[in-house]
């Protein structure tokens, strides 16, 4: 089988001179028949990486290549990179890159080098032709893979039958848990809270948080809260679950994990007061900052945790916000709520979806339990501690609960060296605020991807390699195994 190496190109002559012999030598060592196609944009428009990649792929397939690798010109394979034919799904191989100290850039990263068969290109419609200048075209390609069933989307081992859960409308739904001595000192020492939840964005109140939005506002929607320097769990408009606590010096202890809206999720906060550490888990997996998916867990703290006294607890709201505040109400569903007055072990948290530890379990709501199904206005505490909650304006509903792990590309580990180049992604401005280096052009791409592609309002079947329009200026044979395709858009 013949591989087409498809590379977007403009003003990278030094990289081109190093790339051709380096990748050629590597592919020949693997016994792979290949040809390199550099799609060279020669007009004066903003660079379009997606469209140039489509041009290269189109010519590769027309020349008889059986499959392609969309490859950045500034990444050179070092070891472990398998450029073999991708049989079932597209394969991402740029998993360990020197730019990131030979680690994965972020969990959903789909750039650098990705292998596609001709059929997979046809089904995804290749790259979008609508991303100009820097950013988001690789993310868009990954989302096409998600929509075509080409992503690694495994699920937790959880009953797939129809279950009852409690729906919160984002307007006035909540549960009030009256103050009780069993809860009084719980959050100022070792404890664990775990909730099965499906949260939604509330774009009628506040937009999804975007880096390139000059008017961006940050908003936390309460899942479970203890008001007054709130302790608890939330979902926010940057599409992340969060945990927050305070110490007695009013220092904020905060953690977050990225998660798309509308996905059932098992979120767990564990506080180990003996070792003064805060742990945060999503679906039994502890947050790890190395992959850009969340803050690093555990988080250490020094002072004693804040004492709250005999206050009420709330699920779906907080009295720390006014009734009309955008951060007052949760929109979403809750299936189960657990609170322990001890820190669970990592193994207990990993298996929490199928084995609930009973030792020091203080509060237990299961909206699929027989006791709950007959009590639409009371959240029934199944521990026997009597910590029942008063349900206000929330509705019991039924449906199947599937809990996906984080959706990621199919990958084969590969180690690549990054050639020196200017960082055109996130930078900090003079005020220390993170902004896009390319400004409005990348901000526009971000809006296109997050607010249209990911929300399902962009027709990717009508925007891709099949709709590619360009003027072919010339084709140059720049080596026995490399072509420079000069184009204008």
Coordinates of C-alpha atoms in Angstrom, one line a residue:
X1 CA 0.0 0.0 0.0
X2 CA 1.1 3.5 -0.8
X3 CA 1.1 6.4 1.8
X4 CA 0.5 10.0 0.9
X5 CA 2.2 12.3 3.3
X6 CA 0.0 15.5 3.2
X7 CA 1.5 18.7 4.5
X8 CA 0.1 22.2 4.6
X9 CA 2.8 24.7 3.6
X10 CA 3.6 28.4 3.5
X11 CA 6.8 30.2 4.3
X12 CA 8.6 27.3 6.1
X13 CA 11.5 26.7 3.7
X14 CA 13.9 25.7 6.5
X15 CA 11.4 23.2 7.8
X16 CA 10.7 21.8 4.4
X17 CA 14.4 21.1 3.7
X18 CA 14.7 19.2 7.0
X19 CA 11.3 17.4 6.7
X20 CA 11.7 15.8 3.3
X21 CA 14.9 13.8 4.1
X22 CA 14.0 13.1 7.7
X23 CA 10.5 11.6 7.1
X24 CA 11.7 9.9 3.9
X25 CA 14.5 8.1 5.8
X26 CA 12.0 7.1 8.6
X27 CA 9.3 5.7 6.2
X28 CA 11.9 3.8 4.1
X29 CA 13.2 2.2 7.3
X30 CA 9.6 0.9 7.9
X31 CA 9.4 -0.4 4.3
X32 CA 6.6 2.0 3.5
X33 CA 6.0 3.2 -0.1
X34 CA 5.2 6.9 0.0
X35 CA 5.0 10.3 -1.7
X36 CA 5.0 13.7 0.0
X37 CA 2.4 16.3 -1.0
X38 CA 3.1 19.9 0.1
X39 CA 0.0 22.0 -0.5
X40 CA 1.5 25.5 -0.9
X41 CA -0.9 28.4 -0.5
X42 CA 0.5 31.2 -2.8
X43 CA -2.2 33.8 -2.6
X44 CA -2.3 36.8 -0.2
X45 CA -5.2 35.6 1.9
X46 CA -5.0 34.3 5.5
X47 CA -3.5 30.9 5.6
X48 CA -6.0 28.0 5.6
X49 CA -4.4 24.9 7.0
X50 CA -7.6 22.8 6.6
X51 CA -8.1 23.6 3.0
X52 CA -4.4 23.1 2.1
X53 CA -4.6 19.7 3.8
X54 CA -7.6 18.8 1.7
X55 CA -5.7 19.9 -1.4
X56 CA -2.8 17.6 -0.5
X57 CA -5.1 14.7 0.2
X58 CA -7.1 15.1 -3.0
X59 CA -3.9 15.0 -5.1
X60 CA -2.5 12.0 -3.1
X61 CA -5.7 9.9 -3.8
X62 CA -5.7 11.0 -7.4
X63 CA -2.1 9.8 -7.7
X64 CA -3.2 6.3 -6.4
X65 CA -2.3 6.6 -2.7
X66 CA -4.2 4.1 -0.6
X67 CA -4.2 6.1 2.6
X68 CA -2.7 9.4 3.9
X69 CA -1.2 10.9 6.9
X70 CA -2.0 14.6 7.5
X71 CA 1.3 15.8 8.9
X72 CA 2.7 19.1 10.3
X73 CA 5.9 20.2 8.6
X74 CA 7.5 21.0 12.0
X75 CA 7.2 17.5 13.4
X76 CA 9.9 14.9 12.7
X77 CA 9.3 11.2 13.7
X78 CA 12.0 9.9 16.0
X79 CA 10.9 6.5 17.2
X80 CA 7.7 4.3 17.7
X81 CA 5.7 6.1 15.0
X82 CA 3.7 3.5 13.1
X83 CA 2.6 4.8 9.7
X84 CA 0.8 1.6 8.8
X85 CA -2.6 1.6 7.2
X86 CA -5.4 2.5 9.6
X87 CA -7.8 -0.4 9.2
X88 CA -10.8 0.5 11.3
X89 CA -10.5 4.1 12.5
X90 CA -8.3 7.2 11.9
X91 CA -5.2 6.9 14.1
X92 CA -3.4 9.7 15.9
X93 CA 0.3 9.1 16.2
X94 CA 1.7 12.4 17.5
X95 CA 1.3 11.4 21.1
X96 CA 4.7 12.2 22.6
X97 CA 6.2 15.5 21.2
X98 CA 9.3 17.3 22.3
X99 CA 7.4 20.6 22.6
X100 CA 5.6 19.1 25.6
X101 CA 8.6 17.3 27.0
X102 CA 7.5 14.2 25.1
X103 CA 4.1 14.0 26.6
X104 CA 0.6 14.2 25.1
X105 CA -0.4 17.8 24.4
X106 CA -4.0 17.4 25.7
X107 CA -6.4 14.5 25.9
X108 CA -8.4 15.4 22.7
X109 CA -5.3 16.5 20.8
X110 CA -5.6 15.4 17.1
X111 CA -2.9 17.4 15.5
X112 CA 0.7 16.7 14.4
X113 CA 0.2 13.5 12.5
X114 CA -3.1 11.6 11.8
X115 CA -3.6 8.6 9.6
X116 CA -6.8 8.2 7.5
X117 CA -7.9 5.7 4.9
X118 CA -9.6 7.0 1.8
X119 CA -13.0 5.7 3.1
X120 CA -12.4 7.5 6.4
X121 CA -11.7 10.8 4.6
X122 CA -14.8 10.4 2.5
X123 CA -17.0 9.6 5.6
X124 CA -15.7 12.6 7.6
X125 CA -15.5 14.8 4.6
X126 CA -11.9 15.7 5.6
X127 CA -11.0 19.1 7.0
X128 CA -13.3 22.1 7.1
X129 CA -12.4 24.7 4.5
X130 CA -13.7 27.5 6.8
X131 CA -10.9 27.9 9.4
X132 CA -8.7 30.8 8.4
X133 CA -5.4 31.7 10.1
X134 CA -4.6 29.8 13.3
X135 CA -6.6 27.3 15.3
X136 CA -9.4 24.8 15.7
X137 CA -9.2 22.9 12.3
X138 CA -7.6 19.8 14.0
X139 CA -10.3 19.9 16.7
X140 CA -13.0 20.2 14.1
X141 CA -11.5 17.1 12.3
X142 CA -11.6 15.2 15.6
X143 CA -15.3 16.2 16.2
X144 CA -16.1 14.8 12.7
X145 CA -14.5 11.5 13.9
X146 CA -16.7 11.6 17.0
X147 CA -19.8 12.1 14.9
X148 CA -18.8 9.3 12.5
X149 CA -18.2 6.8 15.3
X150 CA -14.4 6.9 14.8
X151 CA -13.5 8.1 18.3
X152 CA -12.6 6.0 21.4
X153 CA -15.9 6.5 23.4
X154 CA -16.0 3.8 26.0
X155 CA -18.5 3.7 28.9
X156 CA -18.5 2.9 32.6
X157 CA -19.8 -0.6 33.5
X158 CA -23.2 0.6 34.7
X159 CA -26.7 -0.8 34.4
X160 CA -28.2 0.2 31.0
X161 CA -31.9 -0.2 32.0
X162 CA -34.3 2.7 32.4
X163 CA -33.8 4.5 35.7
X164 CA -35.5 7.3 37.6
X165 CA -33.6 10.6 38.2
X166 CA -34.4 14.1 39.5
X167 CA -34.6 16.9 36.9
X168 CA -33.6 20.5 37.8
X169 CA -35.1 23.1 35.5
X170 CA -32.5 25.9 35.9
X171 CA -35.1 28.3 37.1
X172 CA -36.3 27.4 40.6
X173 CA -35.6 23.7 41.2
X174 CA -33.7 22.7 44.3
X175 CA -33.4 20.4 47.3
X176 CA -33.1 21.9 50.8
X177 CA -31.5 19.7 53.5
X178 CA -32.2 21.2 56.9
X179 CA -29.4 21.9 59.3
X180 CA -28.5 18.8 61.4
X181 CA -25.7 18.1 63.9
X182 CA -24.6 15.1 61.8
X183 CA -23.6 17.6 59.1
X184 CA -22.3 20.4 61.3
X185 CA -18.6 19.7 61.3
X186 CA -18.5 17.3 58.3
X187 CA -16.8 19.6 55.8
X188 CA -14.1 20.9 58.2
X189 CA -12.5 17.5 58.4
X190 CA -12.0 14.4 56.2
X191 CA -15.0 13.7 54.0
X192 CA -16.1 12.5 50.6
X193 CA -19.0 13.6 48.4
X194 CA -19.9 11.8 45.2
X195 CA -22.8 12.6 42.8
X196 CA -24.1 11.1 39.6
X197 CA -25.1 14.2 37.6
X198 CA -25.8 15.4 34.1
X199 CA -25.4 19.1 33.8
X200 CA -26.3 21.5 30.9
X201 CA -25.2 24.9 29.8
X202 CA -27.6 27.8 30.2
X203 CA -26.9 30.0 27.2
X204 CA -30.1 31.9 27.7
X205 CA -28.4 33.4 30.8
X206 CA -24.7 33.5 29.9
X207 CA -22.6 32.4 26.9
X208 CA -20.3 29.4 26.9
X209 CA -16.9 30.8 28.1
X210 CA -14.5 31.3 25.2
X211 CA -10.9 32.5 25.3
X212 CA -11.6 34.9 22.4
X213 CA -14.8 36.5 23.8
X214 CA -14.0 40.0 25.0
X215 CA -17.2 40.1 27.1
X216 CA -16.7 36.6 28.6
X217 CA -18.3 36.0 32.0
X218 CA -17.5 33.1 34.3
X219 CA -20.4 31.3 35.9
X220 CA -20.7 28.4 38.3
X221 CA -24.0 26.5 38.5
X222 CA -24.4 24.9 41.9
X223 CA -24.8 21.1 42.2
X224 CA -24.4 20.7 46.0
X225 CA -23.5 23.7 48.2
X226 CA -23.0 24.7 51.8
X227 CA -23.6 28.4 51.6
X228 CA -21.4 31.2 53.1
X229 CA -18.0 31.0 51.4
X230 CA -19.6 28.1 49.6
X231 CA -18.3 24.6 49.9
X232 CA -19.4 22.2 47.2
X233 CA -19.5 21.0 43.6
X234 CA -20.6 22.9 40.5
X235 CA -20.7 22.9 36.7
X236 CA -19.5 26.0 34.9
X237 CA -19.9 27.7 31.6
X238 CA -16.4 26.8 30.6
X239 CA -17.7 23.2 30.4
X240 CA -16.0 21.9 33.6
X241 CA -17.1 20.3 36.9
X242 CA -15.5 22.1 39.8
X243 CA -14.9 21.6 43.5
X244 CA -14.4 24.4 46.0
X245 CA -13.6 24.8 49.7
X246 CA -12.2 27.5 52.0
X247 CA -9.8 27.4 54.8
X248 CA -10.1 29.4 58.0
X249 CA -7.9 32.1 56.5
X250 CA -10.4 32.5 53.6
X251 CA -8.1 31.0 51.1
X252 CA -10.0 29.5 48.2
X253 CA -9.2 25.8 47.4
X254 CA -10.4 25.2 43.8
X255 CA -10.2 22.3 41.4
X256 CA -11.8 21.6 38.0
X257 CA -12.1 18.9 35.4
X258 CA -13.2 19.4 31.8
X259 CA -16.5 17.7 30.7
X260 CA -18.9 18.3 27.9
X261 CA -22.5 19.3 28.9
X262 CA -25.3 16.7 28.6
X263 CA -23.1 13.7 29.7
X264 CA -23.9 11.6 32.7
X265 CA -20.9 11.9 35.0
X266 CA -19.8 10.5 38.3
X267 CA -18.0 13.4 40.1
X268 CA -16.3 12.9 43.4
X269 CA -14.6 15.3 45.9
X270 CA -12.4 13.8 48.6
X271 CA -10.8 15.7 51.5
X272 CA -8.0 14.1 53.5
X273 CA -7.6 16.4 56.5
X274 CA -4.8 14.2 58.1
X275 CA -2.6 14.8 55.1
X276 CA -4.2 18.2 54.2
X277 CA -5.0 17.2 50.6
X278 CA -8.0 17.8 48.3
X279 CA -8.7 15.1 45.7
X280 CA -11.0 15.5 42.7
X281 CA -12.3 12.7 40.4
X282 CA -14.3 12.2 37.3
X283 CA -15.7 8.7 36.7
X284 CA -13.3 7.3 39.2
X285 CA -10.2 8.9 37.6
X286 CA -8.3 11.6 39.4
X287 CA -7.7 14.9 37.8
X288 CA -4.4 15.3 36.0
X289 CA -3.1 18.6 34.7
X290 CA -0.5 17.0 32.5
X291 CA -3.1 16.4 29.7
X292 CA -4.8 19.8 29.9
X293 CA -8.0 18.2 31.2
X294 CA -8.1 19.8 34.6
X295 CA -6.2 21.0 37.6
X296 CA -3.6 18.7 39.3
X297 CA -5.0 16.5 42.0
X298 CA -4.4 16.3 44.9
X299 CA -4.3 19.9 45.9
X300 CA -2.4 20.6 49.2
X301 CA -3.5 23.1 51.8
X302 CA -1.9 24.4 55.0
X303 CA -4.5 25.9 57.3
X304 CA -7.5 24.3 58.9
X305 CA -10.7 24.1 56.8
X306 CA -13.5 26.5 57.4
X307 CA -16.1 25.7 60.0
X308 CA -19.7 26.4 59.0
X309 CA -21.8 25.7 62.1
X310 CA -25.5 24.6 61.9
X311 CA -26.4 25.7 58.4
X312 CA -28.7 24.2 55.7
X313 CA -27.3 22.4 52.7
X314 CA -28.7 22.8 49.2
X315 CA -28.7 20.7 46.0
X316 CA -29.3 22.6 42.7
X317 CA -29.0 26.1 44.2
X318 CA -27.2 28.2 46.8
X319 CA -28.5 31.0 48.9
X320 CA -25.2 32.8 48.5
X321 CA -26.6 34.1 45.2
X322 CA -29.8 36.1 44.7
X323 CA -32.8 34.4 43.1
X324 CA -32.3 36.2 39.7
X325 CA -28.5 35.8 39.6
X326 CA -27.2 33.8 36.6
X327 CA -25.3 31.5 39.0
X328 CA -28.2 30.6 41.3
X329 CA -29.7 27.5 39.7
X330 CA -28.5 24.2 38.2
X331 CA -30.0 23.0 34.9
X332 CA -29.6 19.2 34.7
X333 CA -30.3 15.9 36.3
X334 CA -29.1 14.1 39.4
X335 CA -29.3 10.3 39.8
X336 CA -27.5 9.7 43.2
X337 CA -26.0 11.7 46.0
X338 CA -23.5 10.2 48.6
X339 CA -21.8 11.9 51.5
X340 CA -19.3 10.2 53.9
X341 CA -17.6 11.6 57.0
X342 CA -14.3 10.0 56.0
X343 CA -11.9 10.1 53.0
X344 CA -12.5 7.1 50.7
X345 CA -9.6 5.2 49.3
X346 CA -8.7 5.6 45.6
X347 CA -9.9 2.0 45.0
X348 CA -13.3 2.7 46.6
X349 CA -13.7 5.8 44.4
X350 CA -12.8 3.9 41.3
X351 CA -15.5 1.3 41.9
X352 CA -18.1 3.7 43.3
X353 CA -20.4 3.2 40.4
X354 CA -20.9 -0.5 41.3
X355 CA -20.0 -0.8 45.0
X356 CA -21.1 1.9 47.5
X357 CA -19.1 1.8 50.7
X358 CA -21.4 1.8 53.7
X359 CA -18.7 2.6 56.3
X360 CA -19.4 6.2 57.7
X361 CA -21.9 6.9 54.9
X362 CA -23.8 9.9 56.3
X363 CA -26.2 10.8 53.5
X364 CA -27.6 8.7 50.6
X365 CA -30.1 9.8 48.0
X366 CA -31.0 7.4 45.2
X367 CA -33.7 8.7 43.0
X368 CA -34.1 5.3 41.4
X369 CA -34.9 3.6 44.8
X370 CA -38.3 2.2 45.5
X371 CA -38.6 4.5 48.6
X372 CA -37.9 7.5 46.4
X373 CA -40.3 6.7 43.6
X374 CA -43.2 7.1 45.9
X375 CA -41.9 10.4 47.4
X376 CA -41.9 13.1 44.7
X377 CA -41.6 16.0 47.3
X378 CA -39.0 14.4 49.6
X379 CA -35.4 13.3 48.9
X380 CA -35.3 10.1 51.0
X381 CA -32.1 9.5 52.9
X382 CA -31.5 5.8 52.7
X383 CA -28.8 5.7 55.5
X384 CA -31.4 5.9 58.3
X385 CA -29.8 9.1 59.6
X386 CA -33.0 11.0 58.7
X387 CA -31.3 13.6 56.5
X388 CA -34.2 13.9 54.2
X389 CA -34.4 16.8 51.8
X390 CA -37.3 18.9 50.7
X391 CA -37.7 18.8 46.9
X392 CA -38.9 22.1 45.4
X393 CA -40.0 22.4 41.7
X394 CA -37.9 19.4 40.6
X395 CA -39.4 16.5 38.7
X396 CA -38.7 12.8 38.8
X397 CA -38.1 11.5 35.3
X398 CA -37.1 8.2 33.6
X399 CA -34.4 7.4 31.1
X400 CA -31.4 5.2 30.4
X401 CA -28.2 6.3 32.1
X402 CA -25.0 5.8 30.1
X403 CA -21.8 7.2 31.6
X404 CA -19.1 7.8 29.0
X405 CA -15.4 8.1 29.8
X406 CA -13.7 11.1 28.2
X407 CA -13.9 10.8 24.4
X408 CA -10.5 10.7 22.9
X409 CA -8.9 9.8 19.5
X410 CA -7.8 6.2 18.7
X411 CA -4.0 6.4 19.1
X412 CA -0.8 4.5 18.6
X413 CA 2.1 6.0 20.7
X414 CA 4.6 7.9 18.6
X415 CA 7.6 10.1 19.5
X416 CA 8.2 13.2 17.4
X417 CA 10.7 16.1 17.5
X418 CA 9.2 19.6 17.1
X419 CA 11.2 22.0 15.0
X420 CA 11.5 25.6 16.3
X421 CA 8.6 27.8 15.4
X422 CA 6.7 30.8 16.8
X423 CA 3.9 30.0 19.3
X424 CA 0.6 31.1 17.7
X425 CA -1.8 29.8 20.3
X426 CA -2.6 31.0 23.8
X427 CA -0.4 33.8 25.2
X428 CA -0.8 36.2 28.1
X429 CA -1.3 39.9 27.4
X430 CA 0.2 42.8 29.4
X431 CA -2.5 42.3 32.1
X432 CA -1.7 38.6 32.6
X433 CA -4.9 37.6 30.8
X434 CA -4.9 34.6 28.5
X435 CA -5.7 35.6 24.9
X436 CA -5.2 34.2 21.4
X437 CA -1.9 35.3 19.9
X438 CA -3.7 35.8 16.5
X439 CA -6.6 37.7 18.1
X440 CA -9.9 37.9 16.3
X441 CA -9.2 35.4 13.6
X442 CA -8.6 32.6 16.1
X443 CA -11.5 33.9 18.2
X444 CA -13.7 33.5 15.2
X445 CA -12.4 30.0 14.6
X446 CA -13.1 29.2 18.3
X447 CA -16.7 30.4 18.0
X448 CA -17.2 28.4 14.8
X449 CA -15.9 25.2 16.4
X450 CA -17.5 25.5 19.9
X451 CA -20.8 27.2 19.2
X452 CA -21.5 25.6 15.8
X453 CA -19.6 22.4 15.2
X454 CA -19.8 21.0 18.7
X455 CA -23.4 22.2 19.1
X456 CA -24.5 20.4 16.0
X457 CA -25.6 23.4 14.0
X458 CA -22.8 23.2 11.3
X459 CA -23.3 20.8 8.4
X460 CA -19.9 19.2 8.1
X461 CA -21.1 17.1 5.2
X462 CA -21.4 20.3 3.2
X463 CA -18.0 21.7 4.2
X464 CA -15.0 19.7 3.5
X465 CA -12.8 18.0 0.9
X466 CA -15.8 17.2 -1.4
X467 CA -16.7 21.0 -1.6
X468 CA -13.0 22.1 -1.9
X469 CA -12.6 25.0 -4.4
X470 CA -9.2 26.3 -5.4
X471 CA -7.1 27.4 -8.4
X472 CA -4.2 25.1 -9.2
X473 CA -1.3 27.4 -10.1
X474 CA 1.4 24.7 -10.7
X475 CA 2.9 21.4 -9.5
X476 CA 6.6 21.1 -8.9
X477 CA 8.6 17.9 -8.4
X478 CA 11.0 19.0 -5.7
X479 CA 12.4 15.6 -5.0
X480 CA 11.9 12.0 -6.3
X481 CA 9.3 11.5 -3.6
X482 CA 7.9 15.0 -3.0
X483 CA 5.6 17.4 -4.9
X484 CA 4.9 21.1 -4.2
X485 CA 1.3 21.9 -5.2
X486 CA 0.9 25.7 -5.6
X487 CA -2.7 26.8 -5.1
X488 CA -4.8 29.9 -4.5
X489 CA -8.2 30.0 -2.7

